[in-house]
Amino acid sequence: SPHPRACLNSTAVLIDYSLVDAVRGPAFANMPGFIVPKLTEKDYERDHHERFIETQFGYLDYHDYPGQKYYRNFQGEHDLDLIRRYIPYNLCSGYPDVTYRYFAMNWPELCIFAFTDTHIPIGVIMGHQIEPRRARITMWAVEHRVDHKVVYKRLFNLVLKRMRENEIKQVVILPLNEDKRRRMLQVIGSGGPLRFINSEKEFQFYI
């Protein structure tokens, strides 16, 4: 059944509806889909997570043991400062603070943070549903003092996995500018999901 929060029909927040409308158009049914890489059972072993505090336990999404990094979902209001911190690093076209808050509070499973094993935040990705089967990635930011390409890719694959669980079929990303568009292609590669640009100059693909 469609995700219960799939429609943006509230006027209580500042939503750029011109961007929402940008993805409403003909579906490209014959376009090849992007297969999200599967994670092994080892990736979800809980007995190795004794270093995490209890409040993080239920939100842990993925632990990169060799890379000494972990990824968790949005937990609540205290995470909003982290989101604001990464606005300058965002590869995507931006929104007002109140809109990011709306997205995070309504789709917490689509807001994923990256941390070092010493609990230092190093990146975030955020998405929201614009229709029952369509979603947009609105923030994708990683600090460059870490192995940023690895973190970019991991965040990307994790949020796509969650989107598939929400029965989303189509995903769009609008780069902030040409420089950010090139950065996305450097990270993901032009032969992967970011190989198709729609009429609104958004990357568009199916999962």
mmCIF file of C-alpha atoms in Angstrom:
data_model
loop_
_atom_site.group_PDB
_atom_site.id
_atom_site.type_symbol
_atom_site.label_atom_id
_atom_site.label_comp_id
_atom_site.label_asym_id
_atom_site.label_seq_id
_atom_site.Cartn_x
_atom_site.Cartn_y
_atom_site.Cartn_z
ATOM 1 C CA SER A 1 0.000 0.000 0.000
ATOM 2 C CA PRO A 2 1.201 3.567 -0.565
ATOM 3 C CA HIS A 3 3.337 5.172 2.115
ATOM 4 C CA PRO A 4 1.012 7.055 4.511
ATOM 5 C CA ARG A 5 3.116 10.218 4.288
ATOM 6 C CA ALA A 6 3.596 10.165 0.556
ATOM 7 C CA CYS A 7 1.811 13.399 -0.317
ATOM 8 C CA LEU A 8 2.933 16.929 0.523
ATOM 9 C CA ASN A 9 -0.406 18.611 1.067
ATOM 10 C CA SER A 10 0.283 20.879 4.035
ATOM 11 C CA THR A 11 0.672 24.642 3.859
ATOM 12 C CA ALA A 12 2.193 24.852 7.329
ATOM 13 C CA VAL A 13 5.730 24.769 5.965
ATOM 14 C CA LEU A 14 7.536 26.508 3.145
ATOM 15 C CA ILE A 15 7.600 23.969 0.333
ATOM 16 C CA ASP A 16 8.922 24.867 -3.091
ATOM 17 C CA TYR A 17 6.080 23.349 -5.092
ATOM 18 C CA SER A 18 7.733 24.265 -8.351
ATOM 19 C CA LEU A 19 10.338 21.648 -7.501
ATOM 20 C CA VAL A 20 7.690 19.157 -6.453
ATOM 21 C CA ASP A 21 5.858 19.603 -9.740
ATOM 22 C CA ALA A 22 9.079 19.222 -11.676
ATOM 23 C CA VAL A 23 9.030 15.419 -11.414
ATOM 24 C CA ARG A 24 5.404 15.017 -12.392
ATOM 25 C CA GLY A 25 5.506 14.005 -15.981
ATOM 26 C CA PRO A 26 5.567 10.976 -18.230
ATOM 27 C CA ALA A 27 7.043 7.839 -16.743
ATOM 28 C CA PHE A 28 9.935 6.232 -18.604
ATOM 29 C CA ALA A 29 8.814 2.639 -18.259
ATOM 30 C CA ASN A 30 11.507 1.268 -20.560
ATOM 31 C CA MET A 31 14.344 2.987 -18.778
ATOM 32 C CA PRO A 32 16.686 0.493 -17.033
ATOM 33 C CA GLY A 33 16.423 0.534 -13.278
ATOM 34 C CA PHE A 34 19.236 0.855 -10.757
ATOM 35 C CA ILE A 35 19.808 -2.168 -8.533
ATOM 36 C CA VAL A 36 20.629 -1.202 -4.965
ATOM 37 C CA PRO A 37 23.554 -3.339 -3.703
ATOM 38 C CA LYS A 38 22.497 -5.849 -1.062
ATOM 39 C CA LEU A 39 24.019 -5.840 2.407
ATOM 40 C CA THR A 40 25.073 -9.121 3.955
ATOM 41 C CA GLU A 41 23.758 -10.501 7.230
ATOM 42 C CA LYS A 42 27.098 -9.618 8.800
ATOM 43 C CA ASP A 43 26.324 -5.950 8.254
ATOM 44 C CA TYR A 44 23.441 -6.227 10.713
ATOM 45 C CA GLU A 45 25.098 -8.228 13.482
ATOM 46 C CA ARG A 46 24.199 -6.566 16.766
ATOM 47 C CA ASP A 47 26.689 -8.301 19.057
ATOM 48 C CA HIS A 48 29.486 -6.095 17.702
ATOM 49 C CA HIS A 49 27.735 -2.847 18.600
ATOM 50 C CA GLU A 50 28.568 -2.705 22.297
ATOM 51 C CA ARG A 51 30.364 0.611 21.723
ATOM 52 C CA PHE A 52 27.078 2.384 20.903
ATOM 53 C CA ILE A 53 24.922 3.998 23.537
ATOM 54 C CA GLU A 54 21.466 2.558 24.115
ATOM 55 C CA THR A 55 19.663 5.505 22.496
ATOM 56 C CA GLN A 56 21.473 4.814 19.221
ATOM 57 C CA PHE A 57 20.830 1.085 19.214
ATOM 58 C CA GLY A 58 17.398 1.140 17.628
ATOM 59 C CA TYR A 59 18.441 3.627 14.964
ATOM 60 C CA LEU A 60 21.650 1.980 13.752
ATOM 61 C CA ASP A 61 21.401 1.357 10.019
ATOM 62 C CA TYR A 62 24.821 0.057 9.029
ATOM 63 C CA HIS A 63 28.252 -0.402 10.608
ATOM 64 C CA ASP A 64 31.354 -0.301 8.429
ATOM 65 C CA TYR A 65 33.720 -2.205 10.705
ATOM 66 C CA PRO A 66 36.875 -1.970 8.529
ATOM 67 C CA GLY A 67 36.241 1.704 7.773
ATOM 68 C CA GLN A 68 35.461 2.488 11.437
ATOM 69 C CA LYS A 69 32.249 4.286 10.543
ATOM 70 C CA TYR A 70 28.593 3.779 11.332
ATOM 71 C CA TYR A 71 25.352 5.095 9.878
ATOM 72 C CA ARG A 72 22.152 5.817 11.755
ATOM 73 C CA ASN A 73 18.740 7.334 11.136
ATOM 74 C CA PHE A 74 17.384 10.669 12.291
ATOM 75 C CA GLN A 75 16.437 10.413 15.971
ATOM 76 C CA GLY A 76 14.717 13.674 16.819
ATOM 77 C CA GLU A 77 14.976 17.420 17.355
ATOM 78 C CA HIS A 78 18.573 17.244 18.571
ATOM 79 C CA ASP A 79 19.657 16.062 15.112
ATOM 80 C CA LEU A 80 18.392 19.222 13.397
ATOM 81 C CA ASP A 81 21.595 21.089 14.262
ATOM 82 C CA LEU A 82 23.552 18.382 12.443
ATOM 83 C CA ILE A 83 21.420 18.886 9.355
ATOM 84 C CA ARG A 84 22.021 22.655 9.436
ATOM 85 C CA ARG A 85 25.734 22.033 9.790
ATOM 86 C CA TYR A 86 25.842 20.267 6.425
ATOM 87 C CA ILE A 87 23.830 22.758 4.376
ATOM 88 C CA PRO A 88 27.056 24.391 3.027
ATOM 89 C CA TYR A 89 28.274 20.953 1.859
ATOM 90 C CA ASN A 90 25.010 19.980 0.168
ATOM 91 C CA LEU A 91 25.285 18.788 -3.438
ATOM 92 C CA CYS A 92 21.525 19.211 -3.968
ATOM 93 C CA SER A 93 19.391 22.263 -4.576
ATOM 94 C CA GLY A 94 18.527 23.623 -1.152
ATOM 95 C CA TYR A 95 15.441 24.421 0.916
ATOM 96 C CA PRO A 96 14.731 26.684 3.926
ATOM 97 C CA ASP A 97 15.584 25.293 7.369
ATOM 98 C CA VAL A 98 11.916 24.792 8.226
ATOM 99 C CA THR A 99 11.469 22.585 5.173
ATOM 100 C CA TYR A 100 14.446 20.381 6.052
ATOM 101 C CA ARG A 101 12.898 20.004 9.497
ATOM 102 C CA TYR A 102 9.595 18.982 7.923
ATOM 103 C CA PHE A 103 11.303 16.354 5.772
ATOM 104 C CA ALA A 104 13.330 14.917 8.667
ATOM 105 C CA MET A 105 10.407 14.756 11.098
ATOM 106 C CA ASN A 106 8.048 13.156 8.569
ATOM 107 C CA TRP A 107 10.498 10.787 6.845
ATOM 108 C CA PRO A 108 13.100 9.976 9.542
ATOM 109 C CA GLU A 109 13.911 6.670 7.848
ATOM 110 C CA LEU A 110 15.067 8.647 4.788
ATOM 111 C CA CYS A 111 17.411 10.880 6.804
ATOM 112 C CA ILE A 112 20.656 9.002 7.470
ATOM 113 C CA PHE A 113 23.797 10.308 9.176
ATOM 114 C CA ALA A 114 27.355 9.025 8.893
ATOM 115 C CA PHE A 115 29.678 9.016 11.911
ATOM 116 C CA THR A 116 33.143 7.830 12.770
ATOM 117 C CA ASP A 117 33.328 5.132 15.447
ATOM 118 C CA THR A 118 34.276 7.923 17.857
ATOM 119 C CA HIS A 119 30.858 9.529 17.177
ATOM 120 C CA ILE A 120 32.115 12.419 15.032
ATOM 121 C CA PRO A 121 29.526 13.332 12.357
ATOM 122 C CA ILE A 122 30.915 13.246 8.823
ATOM 123 C CA GLY A 123 27.904 13.283 6.487
ATOM 124 C CA VAL A 124 24.167 13.116 5.914
ATOM 125 C CA ILE A 125 21.680 12.211 3.207
ATOM 126 C CA MET A 126 18.005 13.156 3.280
ATOM 127 C CA GLY A 127 15.049 12.286 1.097
ATOM 128 C CA HIS A 128 11.290 12.677 1.065
ATOM 129 C CA GLN A 129 8.353 11.329 -0.896
ATOM 130 C CA ILE A 130 6.625 13.668 -3.315
ATOM 131 C CA GLU A 131 4.131 11.096 -4.599
ATOM 132 C CA PRO A 132 3.278 7.542 -3.488
ATOM 133 C CA ARG A 133 5.894 6.073 -5.833
ATOM 134 C CA ARG A 134 8.288 9.005 -6.298
ATOM 135 C CA ALA A 135 10.898 10.512 -4.024
ATOM 136 C CA ARG A 136 13.521 13.213 -4.070
ATOM 137 C CA ILE A 137 16.959 13.309 -2.464
ATOM 138 C CA THR A 138 17.177 16.818 -0.998
ATOM 139 C CA MET A 139 20.457 16.722 0.914
ATOM 140 C CA TRP A 140 23.619 14.762 0.195
ATOM 141 C CA ALA A 141 26.643 16.115 2.017
ATOM 142 C CA VAL A 142 29.934 14.681 3.267
ATOM 143 C CA GLU A 143 32.977 16.325 4.803
ATOM 144 C CA HIS A 144 36.142 15.969 2.759
ATOM 145 C CA ARG A 145 38.395 15.241 5.721
ATOM 146 C CA VAL A 146 37.308 11.609 5.473
ATOM 147 C CA ASP A 147 37.219 9.070 2.638
ATOM 148 C CA HIS A 148 34.320 11.043 1.226
ATOM 149 C CA LYS A 149 33.646 8.993 -1.908
ATOM 150 C CA VAL A 150 33.073 5.870 0.168
ATOM 151 C CA VAL A 151 30.750 7.739 2.531
ATOM 152 C CA TYR A 152 28.849 9.383 -0.345
ATOM 153 C CA LYS A 153 28.205 5.994 -1.939
ATOM 154 C CA ARG A 154 27.236 4.285 1.299
ATOM 155 C CA LEU A 155 24.753 7.012 2.230
ATOM 156 C CA PHE A 156 23.320 6.900 -1.293
ATOM 157 C CA ASN A 157 22.800 3.134 -1.256
ATOM 158 C CA LEU A 158 21.335 3.141 2.254
ATOM 159 C CA VAL A 159 18.712 5.782 1.479
ATOM 160 C CA LEU A 160 17.765 4.008 -1.761
ATOM 161 C CA LYS A 161 17.317 0.780 0.197
ATOM 162 C CA ARG A 162 14.924 2.559 2.567
ATOM 163 C CA MET A 163 13.073 4.107 -0.361
ATOM 164 C CA ARG A 164 12.529 0.682 -1.883
ATOM 165 C CA GLU A 165 11.105 -0.492 1.439
ATOM 166 C CA ASN A 166 8.628 2.414 1.143
ATOM 167 C CA GLU A 167 7.648 1.060 -2.306
ATOM 168 C CA ILE A 168 9.202 4.008 -4.122
ATOM 169 C CA LYS A 169 9.954 3.352 -7.781
ATOM 170 C CA GLN A 170 11.351 6.628 -9.119
ATOM 171 C CA VAL A 171 14.004 8.876 -7.554
ATOM 172 C CA VAL A 172 15.108 12.349 -8.627
ATOM 173 C CA ILE A 173 18.038 14.534 -7.573
ATOM 174 C CA LEU A 174 18.469 18.186 -8.541
ATOM 175 C CA PRO A 175 22.132 19.293 -8.274
ATOM 176 C CA LEU A 176 22.707 22.740 -6.805
ATOM 177 C CA ASN A 177 24.831 23.854 -9.761
ATOM 178 C CA GLU A 178 27.098 22.526 -12.489
ATOM 179 C CA ASP A 179 30.007 22.021 -10.105
ATOM 180 C CA LYS A 180 27.838 19.913 -7.782
ATOM 181 C CA ARG A 181 26.532 17.942 -10.750
ATOM 182 C CA ARG A 182 30.093 17.036 -11.735
ATOM 183 C CA ARG A 183 30.822 16.066 -8.140
ATOM 184 C CA MET A 184 27.863 13.681 -8.130
ATOM 185 C CA LEU A 185 29.079 12.084 -11.341
ATOM 186 C CA GLN A 186 32.585 11.722 -9.907
ATOM 187 C CA VAL A 187 31.208 9.963 -6.855
ATOM 188 C CA ILE A 188 28.619 7.669 -8.462
ATOM 189 C CA GLY A 189 29.803 7.492 -12.059
ATOM 190 C CA SER A 190 28.011 8.492 -15.247
ATOM 191 C CA GLY A 191 27.334 4.839 -16.133
ATOM 192 C CA GLY A 192 25.251 4.171 -13.023
ATOM 193 C CA PRO A 193 21.913 5.601 -11.873
ATOM 194 C CA LEU A 194 22.937 9.183 -12.714
ATOM 195 C CA ARG A 195 22.960 8.564 -16.455
ATOM 196 C CA PHE A 196 19.579 10.111 -17.278
ATOM 197 C CA ILE A 197 18.619 13.804 -16.945
ATOM 198 C CA ASN A 198 14.968 14.786 -17.316
ATOM 199 C CA SER A 199 13.571 17.990 -18.799
ATOM 200 C CA GLU A 200 13.979 19.784 -15.454
ATOM 201 C CA LYS A 201 17.736 18.999 -15.456
ATOM 202 C CA GLU A 202 17.302 16.561 -12.592
ATOM 203 C CA PHE A 203 18.949 13.176 -12.387
ATOM 204 C CA GLN A 204 16.097 10.678 -12.610
ATOM 205 C CA PHE A 205 16.223 6.912 -12.225
ATOM 206 C CA TYR A 206 14.227 3.881 -11.126
ATOM 207 C CA ILE A 207 14.976 1.500 -8.282
#
